[in-house]
PDB file of C-alpha atoms in Angstrom:
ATOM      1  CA  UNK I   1      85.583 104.700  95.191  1.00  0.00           C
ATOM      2  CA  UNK I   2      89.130 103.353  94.601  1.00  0.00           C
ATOM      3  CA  UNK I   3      91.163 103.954  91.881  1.00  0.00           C
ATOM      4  CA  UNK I   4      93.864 101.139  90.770  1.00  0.00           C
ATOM      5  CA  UNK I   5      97.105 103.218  89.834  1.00  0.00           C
ATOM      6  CA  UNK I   6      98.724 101.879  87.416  1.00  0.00           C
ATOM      7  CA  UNK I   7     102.124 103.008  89.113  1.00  0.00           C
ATOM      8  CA  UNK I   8     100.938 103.099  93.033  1.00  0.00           C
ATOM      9  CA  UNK I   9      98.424 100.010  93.059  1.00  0.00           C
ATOM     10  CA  UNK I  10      94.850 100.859  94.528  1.00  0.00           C
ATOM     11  CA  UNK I  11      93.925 104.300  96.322  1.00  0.00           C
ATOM     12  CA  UNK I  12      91.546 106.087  97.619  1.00  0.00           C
ATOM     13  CA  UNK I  13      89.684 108.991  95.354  1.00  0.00           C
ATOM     14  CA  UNK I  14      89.809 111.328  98.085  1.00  0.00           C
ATOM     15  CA  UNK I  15      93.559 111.614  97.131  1.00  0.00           C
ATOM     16  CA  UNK I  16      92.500 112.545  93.187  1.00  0.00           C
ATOM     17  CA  UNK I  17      90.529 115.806  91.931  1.00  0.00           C
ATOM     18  CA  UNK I  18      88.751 115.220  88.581  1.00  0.00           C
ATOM     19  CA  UNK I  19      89.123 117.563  85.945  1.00  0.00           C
ATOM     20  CA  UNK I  20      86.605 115.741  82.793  1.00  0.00           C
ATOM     21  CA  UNK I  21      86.460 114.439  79.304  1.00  0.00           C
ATOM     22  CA  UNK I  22      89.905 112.660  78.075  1.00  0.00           C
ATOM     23  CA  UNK I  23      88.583 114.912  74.975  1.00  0.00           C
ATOM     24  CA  UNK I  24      91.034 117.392  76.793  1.00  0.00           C
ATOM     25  CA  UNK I  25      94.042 115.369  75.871  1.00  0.00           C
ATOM     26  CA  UNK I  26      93.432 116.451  72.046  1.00  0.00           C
ATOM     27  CA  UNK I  27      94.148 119.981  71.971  1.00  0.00           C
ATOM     28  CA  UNK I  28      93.542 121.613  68.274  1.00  0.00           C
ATOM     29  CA  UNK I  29      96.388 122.617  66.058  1.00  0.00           C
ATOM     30  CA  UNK I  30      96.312 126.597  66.733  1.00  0.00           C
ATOM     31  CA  UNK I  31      97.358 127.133  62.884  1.00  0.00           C
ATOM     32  CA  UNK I  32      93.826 124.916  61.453  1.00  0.00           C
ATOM     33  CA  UNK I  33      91.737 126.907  59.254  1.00  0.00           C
ATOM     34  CA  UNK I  34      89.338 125.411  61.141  1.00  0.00           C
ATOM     35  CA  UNK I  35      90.422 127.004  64.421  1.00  0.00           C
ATOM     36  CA  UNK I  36      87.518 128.890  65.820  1.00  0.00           C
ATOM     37  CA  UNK I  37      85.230 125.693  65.346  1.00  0.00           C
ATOM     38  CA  UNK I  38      87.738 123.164  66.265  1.00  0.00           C
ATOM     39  CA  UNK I  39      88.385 125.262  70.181  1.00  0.00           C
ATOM     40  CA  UNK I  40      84.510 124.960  70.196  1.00  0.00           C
ATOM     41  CA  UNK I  41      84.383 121.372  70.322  1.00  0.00           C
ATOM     42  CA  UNK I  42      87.250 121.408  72.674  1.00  0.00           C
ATOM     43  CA  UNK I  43      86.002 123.560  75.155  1.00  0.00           C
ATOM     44  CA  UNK I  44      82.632 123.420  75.280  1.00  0.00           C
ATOM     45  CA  UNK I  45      80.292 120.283  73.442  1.00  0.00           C
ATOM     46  CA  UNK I  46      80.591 116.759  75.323  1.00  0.00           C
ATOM     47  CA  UNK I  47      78.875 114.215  75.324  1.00  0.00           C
ATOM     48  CA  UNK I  48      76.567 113.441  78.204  1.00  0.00           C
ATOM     49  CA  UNK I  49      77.469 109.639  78.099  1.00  0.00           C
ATOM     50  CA  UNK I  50      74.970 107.358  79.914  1.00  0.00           C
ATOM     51  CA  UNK I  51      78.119 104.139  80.239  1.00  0.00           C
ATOM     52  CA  UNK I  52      81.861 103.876  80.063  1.00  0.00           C
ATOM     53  CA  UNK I  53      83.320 107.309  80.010  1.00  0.00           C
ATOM     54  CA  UNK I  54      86.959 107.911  79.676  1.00  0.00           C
ATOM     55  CA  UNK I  55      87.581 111.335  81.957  1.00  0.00           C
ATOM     56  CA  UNK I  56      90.699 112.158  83.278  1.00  0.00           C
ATOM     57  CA  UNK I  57      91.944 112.788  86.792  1.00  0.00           C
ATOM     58  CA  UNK I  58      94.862 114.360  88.634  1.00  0.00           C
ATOM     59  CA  UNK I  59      96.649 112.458  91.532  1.00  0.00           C
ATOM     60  CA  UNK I  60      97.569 115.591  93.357  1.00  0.00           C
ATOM     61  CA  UNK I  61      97.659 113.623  97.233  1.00  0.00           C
ATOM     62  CA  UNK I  62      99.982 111.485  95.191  1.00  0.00           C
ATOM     63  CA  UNK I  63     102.630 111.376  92.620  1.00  0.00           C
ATOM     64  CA  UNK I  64     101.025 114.003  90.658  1.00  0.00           C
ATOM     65  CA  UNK I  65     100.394 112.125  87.706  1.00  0.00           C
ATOM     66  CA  UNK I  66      97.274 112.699  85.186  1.00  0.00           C
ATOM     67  CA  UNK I  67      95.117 109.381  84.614  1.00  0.00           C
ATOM     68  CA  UNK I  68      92.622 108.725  82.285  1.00  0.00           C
ATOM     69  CA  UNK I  69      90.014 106.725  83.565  1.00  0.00           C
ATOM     70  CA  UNK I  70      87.372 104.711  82.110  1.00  0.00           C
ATOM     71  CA  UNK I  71      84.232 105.106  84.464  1.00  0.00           C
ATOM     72  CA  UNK I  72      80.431 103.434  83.954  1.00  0.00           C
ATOM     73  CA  UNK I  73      78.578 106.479  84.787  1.00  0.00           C
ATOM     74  CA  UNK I  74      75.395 104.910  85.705  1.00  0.00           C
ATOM     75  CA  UNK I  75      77.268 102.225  88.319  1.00  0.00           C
ATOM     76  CA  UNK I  76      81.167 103.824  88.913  1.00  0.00           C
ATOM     77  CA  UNK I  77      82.788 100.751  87.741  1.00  0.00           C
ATOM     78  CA  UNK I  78      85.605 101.700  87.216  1.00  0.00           C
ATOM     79  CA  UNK I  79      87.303  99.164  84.129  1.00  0.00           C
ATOM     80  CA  UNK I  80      90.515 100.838  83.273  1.00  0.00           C
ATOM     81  CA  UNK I  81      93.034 103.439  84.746  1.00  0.00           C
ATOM     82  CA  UNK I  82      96.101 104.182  82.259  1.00  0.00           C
ATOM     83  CA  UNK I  83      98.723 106.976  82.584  1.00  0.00           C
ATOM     84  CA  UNK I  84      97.250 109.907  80.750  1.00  0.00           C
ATOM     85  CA  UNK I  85     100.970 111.077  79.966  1.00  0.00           C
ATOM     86  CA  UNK I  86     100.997 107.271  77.973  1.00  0.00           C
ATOM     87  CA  UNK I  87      97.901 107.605  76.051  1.00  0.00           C
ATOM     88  CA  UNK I  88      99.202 111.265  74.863  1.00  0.00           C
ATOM     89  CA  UNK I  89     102.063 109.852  73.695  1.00  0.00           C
ATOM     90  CA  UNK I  90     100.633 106.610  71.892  1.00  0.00           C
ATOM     91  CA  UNK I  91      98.440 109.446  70.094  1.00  0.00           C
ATOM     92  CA  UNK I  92     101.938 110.945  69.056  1.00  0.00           C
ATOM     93  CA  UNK I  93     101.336 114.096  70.992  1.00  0.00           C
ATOM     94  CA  UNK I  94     104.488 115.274  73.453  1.00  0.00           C
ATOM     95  CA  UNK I  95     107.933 114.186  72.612  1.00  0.00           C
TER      96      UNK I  95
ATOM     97  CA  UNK Q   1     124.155 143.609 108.603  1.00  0.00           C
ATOM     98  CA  UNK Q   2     121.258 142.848 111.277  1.00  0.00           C
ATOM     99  CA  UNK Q   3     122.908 142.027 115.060  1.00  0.00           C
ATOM    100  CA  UNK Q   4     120.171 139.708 115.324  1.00  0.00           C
ATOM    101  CA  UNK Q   5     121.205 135.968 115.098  1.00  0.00           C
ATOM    102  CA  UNK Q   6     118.231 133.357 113.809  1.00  0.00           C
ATOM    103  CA  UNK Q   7     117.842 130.258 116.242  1.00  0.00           C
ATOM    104  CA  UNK Q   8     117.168 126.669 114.507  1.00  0.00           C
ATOM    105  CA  UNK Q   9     113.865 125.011 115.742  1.00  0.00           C
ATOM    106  CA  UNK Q  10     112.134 122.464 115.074  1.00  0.00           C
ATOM    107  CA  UNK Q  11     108.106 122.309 113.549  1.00  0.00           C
ATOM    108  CA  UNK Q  12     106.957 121.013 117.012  1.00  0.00           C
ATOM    109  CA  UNK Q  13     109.892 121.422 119.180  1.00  0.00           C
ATOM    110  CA  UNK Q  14     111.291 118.002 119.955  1.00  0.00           C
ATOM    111  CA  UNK Q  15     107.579 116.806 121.246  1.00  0.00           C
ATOM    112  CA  UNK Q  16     107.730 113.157 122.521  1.00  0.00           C
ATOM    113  CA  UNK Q  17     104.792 111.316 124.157  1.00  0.00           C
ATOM    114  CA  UNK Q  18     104.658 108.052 125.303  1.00  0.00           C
ATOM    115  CA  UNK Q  19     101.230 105.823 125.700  1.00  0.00           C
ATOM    116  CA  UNK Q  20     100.776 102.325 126.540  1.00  0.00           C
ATOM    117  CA  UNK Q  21     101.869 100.206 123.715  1.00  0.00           C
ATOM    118  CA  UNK Q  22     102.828 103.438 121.466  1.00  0.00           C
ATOM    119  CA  UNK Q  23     105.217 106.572 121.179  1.00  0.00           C
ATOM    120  CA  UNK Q  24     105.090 109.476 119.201  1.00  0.00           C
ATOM    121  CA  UNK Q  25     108.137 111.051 118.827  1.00  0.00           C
ATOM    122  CA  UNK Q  26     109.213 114.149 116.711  1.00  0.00           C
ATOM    123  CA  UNK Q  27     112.113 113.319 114.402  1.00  0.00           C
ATOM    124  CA  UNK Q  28     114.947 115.718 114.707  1.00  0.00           C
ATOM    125  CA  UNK Q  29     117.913 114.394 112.949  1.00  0.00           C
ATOM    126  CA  UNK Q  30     116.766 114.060 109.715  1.00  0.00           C
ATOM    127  CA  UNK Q  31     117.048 115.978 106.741  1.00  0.00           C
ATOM    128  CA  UNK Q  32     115.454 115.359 103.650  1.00  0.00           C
ATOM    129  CA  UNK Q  33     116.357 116.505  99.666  1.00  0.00           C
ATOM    130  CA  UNK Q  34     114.379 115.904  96.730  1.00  0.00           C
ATOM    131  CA  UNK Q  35     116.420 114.526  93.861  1.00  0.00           C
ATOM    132  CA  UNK Q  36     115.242 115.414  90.741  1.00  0.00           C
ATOM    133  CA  UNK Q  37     116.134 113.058  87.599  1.00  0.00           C
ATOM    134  CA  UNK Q  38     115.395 114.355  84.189  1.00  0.00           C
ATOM    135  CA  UNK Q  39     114.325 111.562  81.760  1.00  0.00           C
ATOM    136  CA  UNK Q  40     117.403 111.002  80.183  1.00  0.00           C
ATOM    137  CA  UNK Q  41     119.745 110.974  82.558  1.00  0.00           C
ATOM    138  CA  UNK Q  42     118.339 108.223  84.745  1.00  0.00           C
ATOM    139  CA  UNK Q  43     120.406 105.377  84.084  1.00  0.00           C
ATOM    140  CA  UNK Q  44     123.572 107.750  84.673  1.00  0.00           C
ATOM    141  CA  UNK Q  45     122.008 108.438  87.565  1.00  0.00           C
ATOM    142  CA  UNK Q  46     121.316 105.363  88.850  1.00  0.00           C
ATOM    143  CA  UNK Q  47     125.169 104.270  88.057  1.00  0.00           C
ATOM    144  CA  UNK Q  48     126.514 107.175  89.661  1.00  0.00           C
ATOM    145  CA  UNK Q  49     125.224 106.853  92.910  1.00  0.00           C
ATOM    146  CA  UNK Q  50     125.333 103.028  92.917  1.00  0.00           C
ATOM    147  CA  UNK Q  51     129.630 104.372  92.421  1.00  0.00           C
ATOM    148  CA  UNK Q  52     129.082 106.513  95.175  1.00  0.00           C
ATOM    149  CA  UNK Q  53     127.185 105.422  97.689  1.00  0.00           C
ATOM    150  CA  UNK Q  54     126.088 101.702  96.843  1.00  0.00           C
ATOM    151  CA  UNK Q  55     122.557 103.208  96.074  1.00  0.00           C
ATOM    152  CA  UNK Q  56     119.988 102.520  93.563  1.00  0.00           C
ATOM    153  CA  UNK Q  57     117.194 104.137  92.477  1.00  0.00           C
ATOM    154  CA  UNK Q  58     113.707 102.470  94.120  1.00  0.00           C
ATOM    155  CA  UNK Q  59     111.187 101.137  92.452  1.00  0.00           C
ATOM    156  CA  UNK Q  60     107.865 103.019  92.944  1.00  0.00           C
ATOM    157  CA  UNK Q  61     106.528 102.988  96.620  1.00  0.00           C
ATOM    158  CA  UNK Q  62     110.159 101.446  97.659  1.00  0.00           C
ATOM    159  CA  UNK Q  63     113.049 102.684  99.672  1.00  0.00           C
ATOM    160  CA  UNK Q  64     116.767 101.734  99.051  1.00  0.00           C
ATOM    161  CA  UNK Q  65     119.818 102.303 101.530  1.00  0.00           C
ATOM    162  CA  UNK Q  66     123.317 103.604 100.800  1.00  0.00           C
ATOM    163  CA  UNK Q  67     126.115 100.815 101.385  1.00  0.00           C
ATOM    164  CA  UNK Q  68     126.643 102.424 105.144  1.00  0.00           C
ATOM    165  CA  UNK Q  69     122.948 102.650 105.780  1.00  0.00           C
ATOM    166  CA  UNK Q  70     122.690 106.217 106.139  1.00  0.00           C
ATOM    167  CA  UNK Q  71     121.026 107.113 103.106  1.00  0.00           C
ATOM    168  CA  UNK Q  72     117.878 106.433 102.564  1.00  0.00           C
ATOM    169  CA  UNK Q  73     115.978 106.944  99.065  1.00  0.00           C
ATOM    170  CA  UNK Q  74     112.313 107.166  98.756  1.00  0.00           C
ATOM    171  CA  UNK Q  75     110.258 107.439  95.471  1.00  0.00           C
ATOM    172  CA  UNK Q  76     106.892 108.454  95.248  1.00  0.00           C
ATOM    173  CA  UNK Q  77     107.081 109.743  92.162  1.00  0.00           C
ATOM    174  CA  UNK Q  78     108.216 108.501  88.483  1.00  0.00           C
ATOM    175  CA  UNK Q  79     110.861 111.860  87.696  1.00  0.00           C
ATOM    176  CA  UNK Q  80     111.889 112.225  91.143  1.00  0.00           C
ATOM    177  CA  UNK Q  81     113.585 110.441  95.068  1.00  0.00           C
ATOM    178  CA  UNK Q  82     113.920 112.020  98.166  1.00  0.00           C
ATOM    179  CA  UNK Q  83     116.862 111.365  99.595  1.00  0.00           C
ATOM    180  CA  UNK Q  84     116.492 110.996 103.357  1.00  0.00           C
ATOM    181  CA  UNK Q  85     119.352 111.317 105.860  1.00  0.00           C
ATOM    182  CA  UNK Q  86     120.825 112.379 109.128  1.00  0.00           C
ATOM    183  CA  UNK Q  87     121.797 115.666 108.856  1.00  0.00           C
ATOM    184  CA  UNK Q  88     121.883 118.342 111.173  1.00  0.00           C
ATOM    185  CA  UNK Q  89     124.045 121.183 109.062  1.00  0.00           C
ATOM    186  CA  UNK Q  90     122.355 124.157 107.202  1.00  0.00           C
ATOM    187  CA  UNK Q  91     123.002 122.918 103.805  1.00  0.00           C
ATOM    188  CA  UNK Q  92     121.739 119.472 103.056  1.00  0.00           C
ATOM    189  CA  UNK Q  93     121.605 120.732  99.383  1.00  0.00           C
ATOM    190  CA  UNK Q  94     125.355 121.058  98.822  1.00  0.00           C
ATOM    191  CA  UNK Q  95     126.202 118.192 101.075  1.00  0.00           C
ATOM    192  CA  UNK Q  96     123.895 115.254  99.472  1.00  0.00           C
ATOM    193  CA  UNK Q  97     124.901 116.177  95.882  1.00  0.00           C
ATOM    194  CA  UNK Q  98     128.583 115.912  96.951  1.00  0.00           C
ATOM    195  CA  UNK Q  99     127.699 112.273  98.685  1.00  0.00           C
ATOM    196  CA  UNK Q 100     125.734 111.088  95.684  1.00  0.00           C
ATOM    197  CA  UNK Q 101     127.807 112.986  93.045  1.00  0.00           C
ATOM    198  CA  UNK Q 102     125.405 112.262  90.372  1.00  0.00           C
ATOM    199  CA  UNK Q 103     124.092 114.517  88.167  1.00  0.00           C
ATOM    200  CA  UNK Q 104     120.722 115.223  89.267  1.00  0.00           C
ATOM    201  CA  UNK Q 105     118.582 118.084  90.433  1.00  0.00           C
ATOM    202  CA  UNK Q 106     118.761 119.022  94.297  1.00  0.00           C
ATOM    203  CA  UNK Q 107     116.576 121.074  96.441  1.00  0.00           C
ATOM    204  CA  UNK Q 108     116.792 120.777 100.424  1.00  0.00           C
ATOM    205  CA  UNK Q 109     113.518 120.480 101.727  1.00  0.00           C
ATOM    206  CA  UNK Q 110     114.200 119.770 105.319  1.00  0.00           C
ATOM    207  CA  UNK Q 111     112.591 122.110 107.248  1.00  0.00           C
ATOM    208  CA  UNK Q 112     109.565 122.470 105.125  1.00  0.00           C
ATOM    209  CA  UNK Q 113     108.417 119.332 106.290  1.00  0.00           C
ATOM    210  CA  UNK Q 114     107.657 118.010 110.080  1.00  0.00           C
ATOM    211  CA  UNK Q 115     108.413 114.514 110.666  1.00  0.00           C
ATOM    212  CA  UNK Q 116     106.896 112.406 113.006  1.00  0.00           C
ATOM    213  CA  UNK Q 117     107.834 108.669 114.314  1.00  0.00           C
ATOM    214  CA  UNK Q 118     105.193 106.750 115.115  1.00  0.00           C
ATOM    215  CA  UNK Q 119     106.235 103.413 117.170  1.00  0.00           C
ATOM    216  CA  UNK Q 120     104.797 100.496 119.609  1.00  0.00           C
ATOM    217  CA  UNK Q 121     103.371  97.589 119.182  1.00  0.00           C
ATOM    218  CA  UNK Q 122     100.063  99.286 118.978  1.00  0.00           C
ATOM    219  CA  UNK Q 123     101.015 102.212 115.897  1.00  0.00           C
ATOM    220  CA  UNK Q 124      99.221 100.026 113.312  1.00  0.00           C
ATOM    221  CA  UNK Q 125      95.735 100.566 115.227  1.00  0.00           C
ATOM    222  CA  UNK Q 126      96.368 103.802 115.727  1.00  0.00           C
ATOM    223  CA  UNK Q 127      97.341 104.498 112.251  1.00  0.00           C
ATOM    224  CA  UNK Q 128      94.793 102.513 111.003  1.00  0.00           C
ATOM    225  CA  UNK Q 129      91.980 104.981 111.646  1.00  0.00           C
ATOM    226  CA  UNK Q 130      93.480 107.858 109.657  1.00  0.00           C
ATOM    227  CA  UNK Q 131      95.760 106.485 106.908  1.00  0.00           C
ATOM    228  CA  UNK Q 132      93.746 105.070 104.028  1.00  0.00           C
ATOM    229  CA  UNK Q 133      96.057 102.799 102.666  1.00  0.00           C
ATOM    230  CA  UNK Q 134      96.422  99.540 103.561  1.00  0.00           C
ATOM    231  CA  UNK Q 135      99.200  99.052 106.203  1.00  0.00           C
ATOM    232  CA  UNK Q 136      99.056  94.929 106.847  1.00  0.00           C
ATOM    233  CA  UNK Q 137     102.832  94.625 107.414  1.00  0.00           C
ATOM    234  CA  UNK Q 138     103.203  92.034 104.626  1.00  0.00           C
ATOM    235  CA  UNK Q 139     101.585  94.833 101.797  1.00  0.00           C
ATOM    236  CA  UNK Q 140     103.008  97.377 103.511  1.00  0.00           C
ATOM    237  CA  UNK Q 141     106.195  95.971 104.068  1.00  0.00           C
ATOM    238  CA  UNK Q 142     109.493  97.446 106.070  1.00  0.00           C
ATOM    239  CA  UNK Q 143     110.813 100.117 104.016  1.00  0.00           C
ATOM    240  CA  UNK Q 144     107.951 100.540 101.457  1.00  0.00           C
ATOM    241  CA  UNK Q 145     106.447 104.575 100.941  1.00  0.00           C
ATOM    242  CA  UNK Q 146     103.706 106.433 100.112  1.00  0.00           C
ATOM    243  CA  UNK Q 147     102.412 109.536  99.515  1.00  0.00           C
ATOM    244  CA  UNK Q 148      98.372 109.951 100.516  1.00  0.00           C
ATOM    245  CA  UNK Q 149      96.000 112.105 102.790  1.00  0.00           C
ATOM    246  CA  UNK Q 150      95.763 111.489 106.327  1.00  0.00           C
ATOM    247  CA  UNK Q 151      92.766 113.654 107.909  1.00  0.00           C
ATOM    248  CA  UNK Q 152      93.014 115.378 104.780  1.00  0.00           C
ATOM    249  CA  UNK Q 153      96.623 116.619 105.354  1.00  0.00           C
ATOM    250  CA  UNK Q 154      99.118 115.398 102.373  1.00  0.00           C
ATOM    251  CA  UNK Q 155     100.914 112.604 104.202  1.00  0.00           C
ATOM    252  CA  UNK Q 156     104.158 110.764 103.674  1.00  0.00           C
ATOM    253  CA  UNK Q 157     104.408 107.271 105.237  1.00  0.00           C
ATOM    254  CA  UNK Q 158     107.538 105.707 105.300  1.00  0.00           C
ATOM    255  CA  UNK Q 159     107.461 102.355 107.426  1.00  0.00           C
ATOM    256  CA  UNK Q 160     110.946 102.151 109.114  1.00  0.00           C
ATOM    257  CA  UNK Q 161     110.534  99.164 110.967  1.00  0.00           C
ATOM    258  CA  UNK Q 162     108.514  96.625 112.306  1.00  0.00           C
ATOM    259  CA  UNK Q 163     106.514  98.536 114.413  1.00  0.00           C
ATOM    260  CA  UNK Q 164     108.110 101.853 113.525  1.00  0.00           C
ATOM    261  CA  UNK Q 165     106.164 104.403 110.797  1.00  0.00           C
ATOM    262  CA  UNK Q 166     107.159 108.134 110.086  1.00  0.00           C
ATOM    263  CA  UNK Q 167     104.927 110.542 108.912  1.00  0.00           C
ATOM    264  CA  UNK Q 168     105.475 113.827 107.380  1.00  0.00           C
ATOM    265  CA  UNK Q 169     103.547 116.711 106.936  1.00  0.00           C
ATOM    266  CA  UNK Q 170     103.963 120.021 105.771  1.00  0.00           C
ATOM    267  CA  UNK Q 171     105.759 122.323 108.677  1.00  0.00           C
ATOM    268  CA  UNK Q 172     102.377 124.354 108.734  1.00  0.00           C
ATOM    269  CA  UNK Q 173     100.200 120.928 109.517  1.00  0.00           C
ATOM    270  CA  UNK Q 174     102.357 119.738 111.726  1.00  0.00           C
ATOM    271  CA  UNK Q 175     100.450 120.821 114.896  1.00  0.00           C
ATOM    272  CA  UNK Q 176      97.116 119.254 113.169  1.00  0.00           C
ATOM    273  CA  UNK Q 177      99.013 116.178 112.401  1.00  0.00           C
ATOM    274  CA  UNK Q 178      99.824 115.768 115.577  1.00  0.00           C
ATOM    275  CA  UNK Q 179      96.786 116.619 116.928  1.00  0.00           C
ATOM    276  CA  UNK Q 180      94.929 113.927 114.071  1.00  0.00           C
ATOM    277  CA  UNK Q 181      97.305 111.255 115.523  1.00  0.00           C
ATOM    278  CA  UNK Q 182      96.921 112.074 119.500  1.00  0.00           C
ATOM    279  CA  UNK Q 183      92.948 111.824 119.078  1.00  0.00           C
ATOM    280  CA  UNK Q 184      93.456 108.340 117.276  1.00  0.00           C
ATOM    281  CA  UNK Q 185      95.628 107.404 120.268  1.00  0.00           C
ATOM    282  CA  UNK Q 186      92.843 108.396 122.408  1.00  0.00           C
ATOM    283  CA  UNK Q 187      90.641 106.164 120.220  1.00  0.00           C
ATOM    284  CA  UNK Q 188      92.378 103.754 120.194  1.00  0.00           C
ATOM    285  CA  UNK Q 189      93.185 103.159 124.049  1.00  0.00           C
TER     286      UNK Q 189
END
């Protein structure tokens, strides 16, 4: 499987370690008064999706960047690779 | 104070072998120090050592050369270079911030890694078999760089020339390294 980097061009996944759902990106607010309900989604339900999944993965052979990556589970395809540090931001989390 | 007095050596002791058509060679002279440039301060950076040393900062997977060719910048990463140099004193550190005088991050990481040059007109076959990028010398061009897994060692690859490549490993790999490339000579011949 090859992953296109957005920064490094294409590479091999052996060089990446997966870590899962881009969920993880959108950690609760700690003060909610929904707390205890919202770290429940966040940790534990997903989705079990059958198609595109965004997921994210961690170039660690590399320039140790986070990706998020839009995989077809059923064939692989892989149809987009972004900078996980740029989809953060464009969801106005980080500085 | 101890009377005992520390001797300097090298990850693999100056090993040199030579095959038909390629050498493997142990690079000695070399030091290498990872610049560090925080977010804001690149362009100051970048002007400073351009000042300096006629250097810019690379784009990603690139290399760049001081004015008097002895410097050599490598980035593999979007907050970082290594700056790559002849060197042979204890304190690369102290010496390559005073040559760049920019104001960046430092930290001397020459003898954590083992460097090896691999050369000939046959290196690309031999390199072929364990490097998973793709080395054709007009994608991989002279000075480009990249950090991936050979043999699944982390694996530097900086192409110095036309038939010229230099690898570098952690010190503690560097005997597997070697070993990784000797059996792909063996392949290969």
């Amino acid at each position: 499987m090859i992953i296109n980097h957005p920064l490094l061009g294409p590479r091999d996944s052996e060089e990446f370690v997966y870590l899962g759902s881009a969920d993880l990106i959108d950690r609760p607010d700690w003060e909610s008064r929904t707390v205890a309900d919202d770290f429940h989604q966040y940790q534990y339900i997903r989705e079990n999706i059958a198609g595109d999944n965004r997921e994210l993965w961690y170039h660690e052979q590399g320039d140790q960047s986070w990706l998020l990556v839009t995989r077809n589970t059923l064939t692989h395809e892989i149809i987009n690779v972004e900078l996980a540090q740029d989809v953060s931001r464009s969801m106005g989390r980080g500085k | 104070m101890s009377d005992y007095t520390l001797t300097k050596e090298s990850p693999l002791n100056g090993v040199e072998h030579e095959f038909d058509g390629i050498t493997i060679a142990e690079v000695i002279d070399q030091s290498l120090v990872m610049v560090a440039m925080p977010r804001d301060k690149v362009d100051k950076i970048d002007s400073a050592i351009k000042k300096s040393c006629g250097l810019s900062i690379p784009t990603m997977g690139h290399s760049t050369h001081s004015s008097d060719a002895l410097i050599t910048l490598w980035r593999l990463q979007k907050n970082q270079v290594l700056a790559y140099y002849p060197y042979a004193g204890d304190d690369a550190e102290a010496d390559i911030a005073d040559k760049l005088n920019a104001p960046a991050y430092y930290t001397d990481q020459s003898d954590t890694w083992a460097m090896i040059r691999v050369s000939g007109e046959r290196s690309r076959d031999v390199l072929e078999r364990i490097c998973p990028l793709d080395l054709d010398p007009d994608k991989f061009t002279i000075g480009s760089v990249a950090r991936t897994v050979m043999e699944h060692i982390g694996t530097i690859i900086y192409r110095d020339g036309d038939d010229s490549y230099v690898l570098l490993t952690m010190r503690s790999f560097s005997h597997s390294m070697l070993h990784a490339i000797e059996v792909s000579v063996k392949n290969v011949l």
